[in-house]
Coordinates of C-alpha atoms and ligand atoms in Angstrom, one line a residue:
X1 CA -27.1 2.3 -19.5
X2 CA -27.7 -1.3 -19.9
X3 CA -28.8 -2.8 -16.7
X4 CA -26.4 -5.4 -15.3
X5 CA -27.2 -9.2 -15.4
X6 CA -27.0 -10.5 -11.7
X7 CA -24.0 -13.5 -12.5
X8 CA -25.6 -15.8 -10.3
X9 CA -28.8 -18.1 -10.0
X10 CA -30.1 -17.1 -6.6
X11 CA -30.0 -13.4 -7.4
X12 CA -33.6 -13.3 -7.6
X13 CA -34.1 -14.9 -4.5
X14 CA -32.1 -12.2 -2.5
X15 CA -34.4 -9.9 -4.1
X16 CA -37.3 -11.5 -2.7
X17 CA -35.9 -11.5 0.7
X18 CA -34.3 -8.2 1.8
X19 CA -35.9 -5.3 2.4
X20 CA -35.9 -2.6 5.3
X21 CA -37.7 -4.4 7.4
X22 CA -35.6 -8.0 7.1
X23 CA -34.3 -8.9 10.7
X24 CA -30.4 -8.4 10.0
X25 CA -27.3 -10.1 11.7
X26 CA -24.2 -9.0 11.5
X27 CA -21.4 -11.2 12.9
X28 CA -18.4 -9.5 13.9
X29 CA -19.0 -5.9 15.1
X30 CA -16.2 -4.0 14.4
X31 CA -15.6 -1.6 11.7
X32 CA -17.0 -3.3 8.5
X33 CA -19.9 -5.2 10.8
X34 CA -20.5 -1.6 12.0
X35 CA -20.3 0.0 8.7
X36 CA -23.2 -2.3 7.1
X37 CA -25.3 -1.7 10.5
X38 CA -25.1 2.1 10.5
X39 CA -25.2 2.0 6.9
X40 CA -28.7 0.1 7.2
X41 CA -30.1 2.6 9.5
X42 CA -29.1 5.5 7.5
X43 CA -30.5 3.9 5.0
X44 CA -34.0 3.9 7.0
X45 CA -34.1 -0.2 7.7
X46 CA -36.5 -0.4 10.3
X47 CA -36.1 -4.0 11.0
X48 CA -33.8 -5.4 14.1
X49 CA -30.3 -5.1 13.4
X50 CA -27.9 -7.3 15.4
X51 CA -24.4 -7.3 15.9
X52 CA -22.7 -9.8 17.2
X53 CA -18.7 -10.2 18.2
X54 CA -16.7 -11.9 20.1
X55 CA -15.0 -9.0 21.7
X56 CA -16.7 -7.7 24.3
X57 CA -16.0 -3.8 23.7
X58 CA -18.5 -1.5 21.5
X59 CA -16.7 -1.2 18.4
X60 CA -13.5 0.4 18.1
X61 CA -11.4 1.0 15.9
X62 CA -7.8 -0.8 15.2
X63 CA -5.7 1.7 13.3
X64 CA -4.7 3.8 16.7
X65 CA -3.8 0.7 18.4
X66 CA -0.6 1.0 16.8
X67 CA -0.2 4.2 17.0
X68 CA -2.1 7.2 19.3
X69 CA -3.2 4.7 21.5
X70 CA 0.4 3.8 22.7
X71 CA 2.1 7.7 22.2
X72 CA -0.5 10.0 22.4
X73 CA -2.6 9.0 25.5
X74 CA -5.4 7.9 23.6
X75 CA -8.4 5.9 26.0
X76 CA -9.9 3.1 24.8
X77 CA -13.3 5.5 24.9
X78 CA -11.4 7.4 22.2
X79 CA -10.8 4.3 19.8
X80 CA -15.1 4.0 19.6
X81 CA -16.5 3.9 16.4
X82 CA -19.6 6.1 17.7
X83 CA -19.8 7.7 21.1
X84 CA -22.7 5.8 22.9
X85 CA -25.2 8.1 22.1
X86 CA -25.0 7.5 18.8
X87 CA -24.7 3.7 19.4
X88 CA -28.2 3.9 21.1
X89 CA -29.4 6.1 18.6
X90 CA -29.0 3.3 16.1
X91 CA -31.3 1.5 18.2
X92 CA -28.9 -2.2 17.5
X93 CA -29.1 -5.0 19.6
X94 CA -25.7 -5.7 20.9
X95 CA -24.6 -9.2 21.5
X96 CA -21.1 -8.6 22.6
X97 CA -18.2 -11.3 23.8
X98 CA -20.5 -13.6 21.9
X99 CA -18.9 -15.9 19.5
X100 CA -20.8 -17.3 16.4
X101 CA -19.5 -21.1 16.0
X102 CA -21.7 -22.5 13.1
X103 CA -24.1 -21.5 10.3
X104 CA -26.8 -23.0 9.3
X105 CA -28.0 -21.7 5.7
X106 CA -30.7 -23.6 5.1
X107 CA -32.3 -22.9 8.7
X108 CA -30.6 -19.4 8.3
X109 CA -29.5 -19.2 11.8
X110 CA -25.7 -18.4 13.2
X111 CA -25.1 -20.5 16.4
X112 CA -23.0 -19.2 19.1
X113 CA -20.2 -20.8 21.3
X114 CA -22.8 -21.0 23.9
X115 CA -25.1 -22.9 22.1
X116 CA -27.4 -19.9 21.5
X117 CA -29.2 -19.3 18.4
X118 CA -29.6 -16.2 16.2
X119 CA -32.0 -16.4 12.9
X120 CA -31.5 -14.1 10.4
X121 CA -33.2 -12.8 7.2
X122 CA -30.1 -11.2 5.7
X123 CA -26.6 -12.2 7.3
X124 CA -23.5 -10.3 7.2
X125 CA -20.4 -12.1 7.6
X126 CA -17.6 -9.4 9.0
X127 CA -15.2 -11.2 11.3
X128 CA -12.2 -9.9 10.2
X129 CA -8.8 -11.7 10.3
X130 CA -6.8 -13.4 13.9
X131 CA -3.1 -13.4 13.3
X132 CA -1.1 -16.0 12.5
X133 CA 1.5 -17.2 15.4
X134 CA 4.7 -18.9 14.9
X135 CA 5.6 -22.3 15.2
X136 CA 9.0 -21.6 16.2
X137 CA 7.7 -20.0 19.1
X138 CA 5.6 -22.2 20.4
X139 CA 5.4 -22.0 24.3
X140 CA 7.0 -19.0 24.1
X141 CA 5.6 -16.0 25.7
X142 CA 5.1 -13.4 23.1
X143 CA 2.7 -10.3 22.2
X144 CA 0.4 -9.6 19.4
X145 CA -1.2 -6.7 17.7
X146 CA -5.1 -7.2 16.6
X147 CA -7.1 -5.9 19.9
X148 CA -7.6 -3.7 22.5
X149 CA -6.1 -5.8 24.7
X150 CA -3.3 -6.3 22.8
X151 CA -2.2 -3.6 22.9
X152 CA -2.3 -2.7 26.5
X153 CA 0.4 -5.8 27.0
X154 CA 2.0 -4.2 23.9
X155 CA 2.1 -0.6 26.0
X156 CA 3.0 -1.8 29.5
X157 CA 6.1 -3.8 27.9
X158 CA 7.6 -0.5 26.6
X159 CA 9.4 1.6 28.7
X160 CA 12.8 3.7 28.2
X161 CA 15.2 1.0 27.7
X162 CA 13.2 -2.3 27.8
X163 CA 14.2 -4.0 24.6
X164 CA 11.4 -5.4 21.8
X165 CA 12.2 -7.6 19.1
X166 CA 9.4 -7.9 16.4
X167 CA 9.0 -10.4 14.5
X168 CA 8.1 -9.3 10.8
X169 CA 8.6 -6.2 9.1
X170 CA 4.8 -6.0 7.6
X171 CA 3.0 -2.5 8.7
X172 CA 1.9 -3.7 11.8
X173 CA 5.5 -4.5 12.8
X174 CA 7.3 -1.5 11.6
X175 CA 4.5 1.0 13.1
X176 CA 4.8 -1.0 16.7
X177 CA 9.0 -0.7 16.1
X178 CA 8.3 2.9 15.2
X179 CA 5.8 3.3 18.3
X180 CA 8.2 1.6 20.9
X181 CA 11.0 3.9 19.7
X182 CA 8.8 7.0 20.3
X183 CA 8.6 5.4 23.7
X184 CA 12.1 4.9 24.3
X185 CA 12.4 1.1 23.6
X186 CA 15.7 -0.3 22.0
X187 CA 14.1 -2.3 19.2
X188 CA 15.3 -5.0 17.0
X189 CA 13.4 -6.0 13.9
X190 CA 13.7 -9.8 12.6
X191 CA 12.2 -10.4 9.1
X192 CA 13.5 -13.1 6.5
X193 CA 12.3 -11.3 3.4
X194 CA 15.6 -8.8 2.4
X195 CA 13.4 -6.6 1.0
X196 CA 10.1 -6.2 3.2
X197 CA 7.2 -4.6 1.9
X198 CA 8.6 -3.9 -1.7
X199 CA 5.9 -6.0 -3.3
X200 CA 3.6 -3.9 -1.2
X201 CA 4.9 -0.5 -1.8
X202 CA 7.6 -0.5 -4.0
X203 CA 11.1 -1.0 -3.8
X204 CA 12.2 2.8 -3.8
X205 CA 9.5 4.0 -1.0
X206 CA 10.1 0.2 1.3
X207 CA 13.5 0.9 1.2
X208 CA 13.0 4.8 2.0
X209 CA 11.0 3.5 4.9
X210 CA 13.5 1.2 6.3
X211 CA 16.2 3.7 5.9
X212 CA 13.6 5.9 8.1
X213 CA 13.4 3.1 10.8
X214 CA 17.1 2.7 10.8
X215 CA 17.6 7.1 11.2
X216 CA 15.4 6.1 14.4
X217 CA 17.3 3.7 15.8
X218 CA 15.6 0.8 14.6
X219 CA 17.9 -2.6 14.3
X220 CA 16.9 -4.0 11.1
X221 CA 17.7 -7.5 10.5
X222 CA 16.6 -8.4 7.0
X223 CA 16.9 -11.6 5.7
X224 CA 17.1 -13.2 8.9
X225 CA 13.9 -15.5 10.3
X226 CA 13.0 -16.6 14.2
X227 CA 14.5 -20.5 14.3
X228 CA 13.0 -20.8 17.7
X229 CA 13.4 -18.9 21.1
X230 CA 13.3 -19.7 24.8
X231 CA 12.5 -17.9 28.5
X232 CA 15.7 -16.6 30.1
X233 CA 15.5 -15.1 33.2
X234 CA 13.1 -12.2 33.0
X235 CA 13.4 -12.2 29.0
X236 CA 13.2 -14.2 26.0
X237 CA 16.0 -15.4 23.9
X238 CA 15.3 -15.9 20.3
X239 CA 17.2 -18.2 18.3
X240 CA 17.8 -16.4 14.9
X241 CA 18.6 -18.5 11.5
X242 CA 21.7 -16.4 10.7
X243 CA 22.9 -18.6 13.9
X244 CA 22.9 -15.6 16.2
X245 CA 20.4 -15.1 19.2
X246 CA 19.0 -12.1 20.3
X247 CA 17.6 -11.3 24.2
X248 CA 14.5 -9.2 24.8
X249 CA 12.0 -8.1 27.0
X250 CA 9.2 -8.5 24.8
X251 CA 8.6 -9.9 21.9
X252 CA 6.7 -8.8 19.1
X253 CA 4.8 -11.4 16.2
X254 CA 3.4 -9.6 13.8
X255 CA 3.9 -12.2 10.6
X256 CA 0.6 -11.5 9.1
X257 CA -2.7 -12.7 9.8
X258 CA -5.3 -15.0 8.3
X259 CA -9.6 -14.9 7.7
X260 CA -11.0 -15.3 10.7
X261 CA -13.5 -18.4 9.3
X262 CA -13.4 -21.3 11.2
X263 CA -16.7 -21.2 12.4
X264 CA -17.8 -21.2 8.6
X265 CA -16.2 -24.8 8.7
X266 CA -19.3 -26.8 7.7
X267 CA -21.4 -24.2 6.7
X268 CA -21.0 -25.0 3.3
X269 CA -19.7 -21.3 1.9
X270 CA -16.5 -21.5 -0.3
X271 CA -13.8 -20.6 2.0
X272 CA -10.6 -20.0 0.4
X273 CA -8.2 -17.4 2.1
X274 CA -11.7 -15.7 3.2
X275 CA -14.9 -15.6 1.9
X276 CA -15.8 -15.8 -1.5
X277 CA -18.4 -13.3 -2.8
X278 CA -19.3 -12.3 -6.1
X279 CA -18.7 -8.7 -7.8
X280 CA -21.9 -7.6 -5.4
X281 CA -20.3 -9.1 -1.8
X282 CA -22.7 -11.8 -2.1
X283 CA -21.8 -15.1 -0.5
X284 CA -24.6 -16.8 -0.6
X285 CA -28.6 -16.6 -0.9
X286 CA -29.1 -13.5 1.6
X287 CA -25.6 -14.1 3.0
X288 CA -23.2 -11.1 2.2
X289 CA -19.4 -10.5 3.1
X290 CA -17.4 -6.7 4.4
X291 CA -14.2 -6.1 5.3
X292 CA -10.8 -8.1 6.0
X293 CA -12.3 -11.2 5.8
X294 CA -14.4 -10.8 2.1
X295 CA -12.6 -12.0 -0.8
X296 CA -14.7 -10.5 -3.8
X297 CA -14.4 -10.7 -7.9
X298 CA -13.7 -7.0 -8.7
X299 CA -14.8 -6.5 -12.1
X300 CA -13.0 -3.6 -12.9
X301 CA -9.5 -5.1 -12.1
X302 CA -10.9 -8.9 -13.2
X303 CA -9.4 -10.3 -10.3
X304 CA -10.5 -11.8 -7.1
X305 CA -9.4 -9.3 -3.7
X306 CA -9.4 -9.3 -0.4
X307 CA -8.3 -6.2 0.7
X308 CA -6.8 -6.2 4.6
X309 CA -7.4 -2.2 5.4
X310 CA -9.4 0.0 7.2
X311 CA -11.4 2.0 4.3
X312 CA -12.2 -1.1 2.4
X313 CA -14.1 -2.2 5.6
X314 CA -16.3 0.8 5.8
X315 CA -16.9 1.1 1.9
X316 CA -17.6 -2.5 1.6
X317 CA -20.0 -2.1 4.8
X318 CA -21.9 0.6 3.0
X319 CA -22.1 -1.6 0.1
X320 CA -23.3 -4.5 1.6
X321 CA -26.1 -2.7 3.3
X322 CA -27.0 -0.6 -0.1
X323 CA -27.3 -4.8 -1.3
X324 CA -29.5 -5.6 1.4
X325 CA -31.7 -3.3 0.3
X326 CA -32.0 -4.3 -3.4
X327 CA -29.1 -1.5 -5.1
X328 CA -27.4 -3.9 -6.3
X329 CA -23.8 -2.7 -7.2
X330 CA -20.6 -3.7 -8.5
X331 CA -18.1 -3.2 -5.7
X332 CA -15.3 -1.3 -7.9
X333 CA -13.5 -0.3 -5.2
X334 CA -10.1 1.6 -5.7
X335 CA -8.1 -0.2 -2.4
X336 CA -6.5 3.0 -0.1
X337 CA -4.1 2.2 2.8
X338 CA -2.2 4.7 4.9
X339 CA 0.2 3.8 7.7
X340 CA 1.8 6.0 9.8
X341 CA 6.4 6.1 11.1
X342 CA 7.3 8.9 13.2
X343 CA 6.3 12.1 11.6
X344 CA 5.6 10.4 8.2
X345 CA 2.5 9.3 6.5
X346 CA 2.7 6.8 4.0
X347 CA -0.4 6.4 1.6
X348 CA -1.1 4.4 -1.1
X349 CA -4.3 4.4 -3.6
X350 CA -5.1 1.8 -6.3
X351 CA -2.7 -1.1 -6.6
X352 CA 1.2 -1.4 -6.8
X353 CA 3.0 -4.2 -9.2
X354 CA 6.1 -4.8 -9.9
X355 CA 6.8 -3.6 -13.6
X356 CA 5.0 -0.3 -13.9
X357 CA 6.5 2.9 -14.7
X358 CA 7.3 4.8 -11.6
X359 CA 7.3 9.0 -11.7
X360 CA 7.9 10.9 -9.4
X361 CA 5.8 14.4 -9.2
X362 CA 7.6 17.2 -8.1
X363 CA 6.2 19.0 -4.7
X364 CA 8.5 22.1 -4.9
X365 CA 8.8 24.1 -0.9
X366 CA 7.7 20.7 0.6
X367 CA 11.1 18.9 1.9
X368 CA 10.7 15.5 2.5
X369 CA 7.4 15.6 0.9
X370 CA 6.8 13.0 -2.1
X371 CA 4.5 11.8 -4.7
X372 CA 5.0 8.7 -7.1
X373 CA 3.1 7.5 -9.9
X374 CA 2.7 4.3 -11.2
X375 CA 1.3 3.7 -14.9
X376 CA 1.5 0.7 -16.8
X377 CA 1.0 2.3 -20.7
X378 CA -0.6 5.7 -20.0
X379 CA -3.0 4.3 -17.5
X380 CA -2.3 5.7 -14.1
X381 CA -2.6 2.2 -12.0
X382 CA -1.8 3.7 -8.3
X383 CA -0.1 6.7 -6.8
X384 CA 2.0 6.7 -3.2
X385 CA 2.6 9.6 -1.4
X386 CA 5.0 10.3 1.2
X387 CA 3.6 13.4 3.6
X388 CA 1.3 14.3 1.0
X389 CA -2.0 13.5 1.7
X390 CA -3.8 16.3 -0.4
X391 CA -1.9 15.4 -3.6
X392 CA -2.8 11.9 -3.2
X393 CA -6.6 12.5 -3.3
X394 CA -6.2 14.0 -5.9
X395 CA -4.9 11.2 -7.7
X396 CA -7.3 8.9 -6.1
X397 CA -10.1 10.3 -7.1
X398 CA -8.4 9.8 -10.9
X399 CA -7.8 6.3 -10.2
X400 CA -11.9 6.3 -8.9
X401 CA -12.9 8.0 -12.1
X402 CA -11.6 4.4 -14.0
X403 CA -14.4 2.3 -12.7
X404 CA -17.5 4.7 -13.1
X405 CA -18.4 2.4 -15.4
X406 CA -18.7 -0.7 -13.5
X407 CA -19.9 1.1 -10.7
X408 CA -23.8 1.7 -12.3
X409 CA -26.7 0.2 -10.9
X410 CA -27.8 -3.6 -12.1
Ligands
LIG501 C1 -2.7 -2.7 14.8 C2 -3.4 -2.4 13.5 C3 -3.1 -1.2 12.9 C4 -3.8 -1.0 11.6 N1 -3.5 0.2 11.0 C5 -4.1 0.5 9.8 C6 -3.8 1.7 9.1 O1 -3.0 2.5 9.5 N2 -4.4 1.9 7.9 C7 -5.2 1.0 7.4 O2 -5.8 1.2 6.3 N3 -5.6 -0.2 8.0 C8 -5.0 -0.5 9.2 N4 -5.3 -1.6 9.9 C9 -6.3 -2.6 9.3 C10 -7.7 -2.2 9.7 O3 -7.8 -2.0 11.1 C11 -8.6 -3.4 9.3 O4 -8.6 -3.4 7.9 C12 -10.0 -3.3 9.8 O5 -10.0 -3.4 11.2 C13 -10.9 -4.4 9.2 O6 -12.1 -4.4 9.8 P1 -13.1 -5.7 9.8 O7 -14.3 -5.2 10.5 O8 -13.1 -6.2 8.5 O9 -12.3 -6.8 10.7 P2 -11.8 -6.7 12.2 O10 -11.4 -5.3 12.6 O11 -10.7 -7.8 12.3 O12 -13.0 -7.1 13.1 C14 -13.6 -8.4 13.0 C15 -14.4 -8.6 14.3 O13 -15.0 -9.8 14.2 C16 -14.9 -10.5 15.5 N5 -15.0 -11.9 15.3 C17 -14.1 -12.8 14.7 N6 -14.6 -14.0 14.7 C18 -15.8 -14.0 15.3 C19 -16.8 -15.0 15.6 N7 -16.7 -16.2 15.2 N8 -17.9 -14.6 16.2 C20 -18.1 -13.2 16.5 N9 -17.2 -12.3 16.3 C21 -16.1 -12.7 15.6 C22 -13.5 -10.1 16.0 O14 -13.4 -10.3 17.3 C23 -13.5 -8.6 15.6 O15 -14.0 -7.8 16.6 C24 -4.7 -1.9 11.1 C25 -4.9 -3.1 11.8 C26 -4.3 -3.3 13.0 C27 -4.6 -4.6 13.7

């Protein structure tokens, strides 16, 4: 095998500067900040390692927050990415509910909103997303769904009977709708798009999941957006575009969210919808980029990604600390999402477009169980599955099998 060109002038310098005993700094610790960090140590980099976030919990995990953390009793201890013994075992130094506000790349050294200083050998930028809010809502009170304590409002606004509107039918909205029904909520969905999620997923499985919402007693108001909303009483009114208004307890944004960058301002780094690395999550001379926030050139699809779910964050972590370390790697990822609605598990491995040939595999004695493929030509490009987790590996790991190629060593 050919070894790989490095595409970029300072590739030499990072080679000169990282090694396992480079002081590291991670900024955001959650789970792609925690990835690289546990990844280092595995790896046997003896060197400090710290992670800094703004949060002022260990890492945790977001996924549940949504979901068994809000029906199944979950504790916050639960949601840890390691249980604290294997937190001290990685022998990290914590800098938590600390806030990086500025980089300085030529002095390598993140600032923080207090006006301390971190310098760093290697730095790994992994702060995630913060999700976007509503105009139309401004000064109204409404709930979110990124954090812990997020979703604690989110939990002790649903009770039997109080009523939730979300706003946006993205996963994150339909798994809170789908949570809050579990709980006994009434819930109405608003989302202008008449179709949510069918460029996502495609149009036969969104629909299949609205329809699901719906069985639940979901309202569902497609094609309808939030024009503005005010307090009323106890309760907020919202002011739909369709002319109608609709009263709730609680209200519900979940329209998406955006790179969490802005203390990258002046930094210098190209920030464009997040991060921009190259095909090794490389921003910069010993500056690398993992999770939500990393936009990448994937070589194998010859597009630049950024990819907003929770494997990609702890693959690109691993990456990113394999980098440090000199393996210098294509990241060839095949992107993997599940989300969970009632008793169904939607996955979905390698990338959905509009125009590919859709097939459906047959899972004979499995009712309500599904798997679709999706080829463009005879190339298999992604497969969904509906309740059918085992079958779906199984096409993932085809879809893996396309990039072995890119994957090698430079
Ligand atoms: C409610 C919910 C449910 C989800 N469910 C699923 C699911 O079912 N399946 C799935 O595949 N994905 C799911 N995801 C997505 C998944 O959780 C994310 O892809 C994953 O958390 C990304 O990890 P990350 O470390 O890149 O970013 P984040 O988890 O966003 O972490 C970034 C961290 O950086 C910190 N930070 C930000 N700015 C700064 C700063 N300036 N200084 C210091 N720290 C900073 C933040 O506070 C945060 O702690 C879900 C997400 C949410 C919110």
């Amino acid at each position: 095998m050919p070894a790989r060109q490095p595409s970029s002038a300072w590739a030499e310098d990072v080679r000169v500067s990282h090694g396992k005993g480079a002081r590291v700094l991670v900024v955001g610790a959650s789970a792609a900040g925690f990835s690289a960090a546990a990844a280092l140590r595995r790896r046997g980099h003896h060197g400090p390692i710290t992670l800094l976030g703004a949060e002022r919990h260990p890492p945790y995990d977001r996924p549940p927050l949504s979901k068994q953390y809000q029906t199944h009793g979950w504790d916050a201890e639960r949601l840890g990415l390691a249980t604290r013994e294997r937190l001290a075992g990685l022998d990290l130094e914590l800098r938590l509910g600390v806030r990086a506000a500025a980089l300085d790349l030529s002095e390598r050294v993140v600032e923080d909103d207090d006006g301390g200083r971190h310098r760093y050998d290697q730095l790994v930028i992994a702060t995630g997303l913060v999700p976007r809010r509503l105009a139309a809502l401004a000064g109204v009170p409404t709930l979110e769904l990124r954090t812990l304590e997020d979703a604690d409002r989110l939990k002790a606004a649903l009770r039997p009977g109080s009523r939730l509107a979300v706003v946006g039918a993205g996963f994150v909205g339909l798994e809170g709708a789908a949570t809050a029904r579990r709980l006994g909520a009434d819930v109405t969905v608003v989302e202008p798009v008449a179709h949510p999620l069918a460029d996502r997923i495609g149009s036969r499985a969104a629909t299949r999941l609205c329809r699901l919402h719906e069985a639940n007693g979901v309202d569902l108001r497609c094609g309808s957006s939030v024009a503005g909303g005010r307090v009323d009483g106890d309760g907020t009114v919202l002011e739909l575009s369709d002319g109608t208004e609709l009263l709730a307890d609680a209200v519900l944004v979940a329209v998406g969210a955006s790179p969490s960058t802005g203390w990258l301002r002046d930094s210098g780094l190209d920030i464009i919808d997040g991060v921009r690395c190259d095909e090794y999550s490389r921003v910069a001379e010993s500056v690398w980029a993992a999770g939500d926030v990393a936009r990448w050139r994937h070589i194998g699809y010859g597009e630049w990604l950024r990819v907003e779910h929770r494997t990609n964050a702890t693959e690109q972590g691993q990456q990113v600390a394999a980098g440090i370390h000199g393996e210098l790697t294509p990241y060839v990822p095949v992107p993997f999402f599940w989300t969970d609605h009632y008793d169904v598990r939607v996955q979905l491995a390698g990338r959905y477009r509009d125009g590919l040939t859709e097939t459906d595999v047959e899972l004979p004695d499995r009712p309500g169980a599904s798997v679709t493929l999706f080829h463009a030509g005879d190339e298999l490009r992604a497969a969904l599955a509906w309740n059918a987790p085992k079958e779906l590996h199984r096409y993932r790991r085809e879809l893996l099998a396309r990039f072995a190629m890119e994957r090698s060593v430079a």
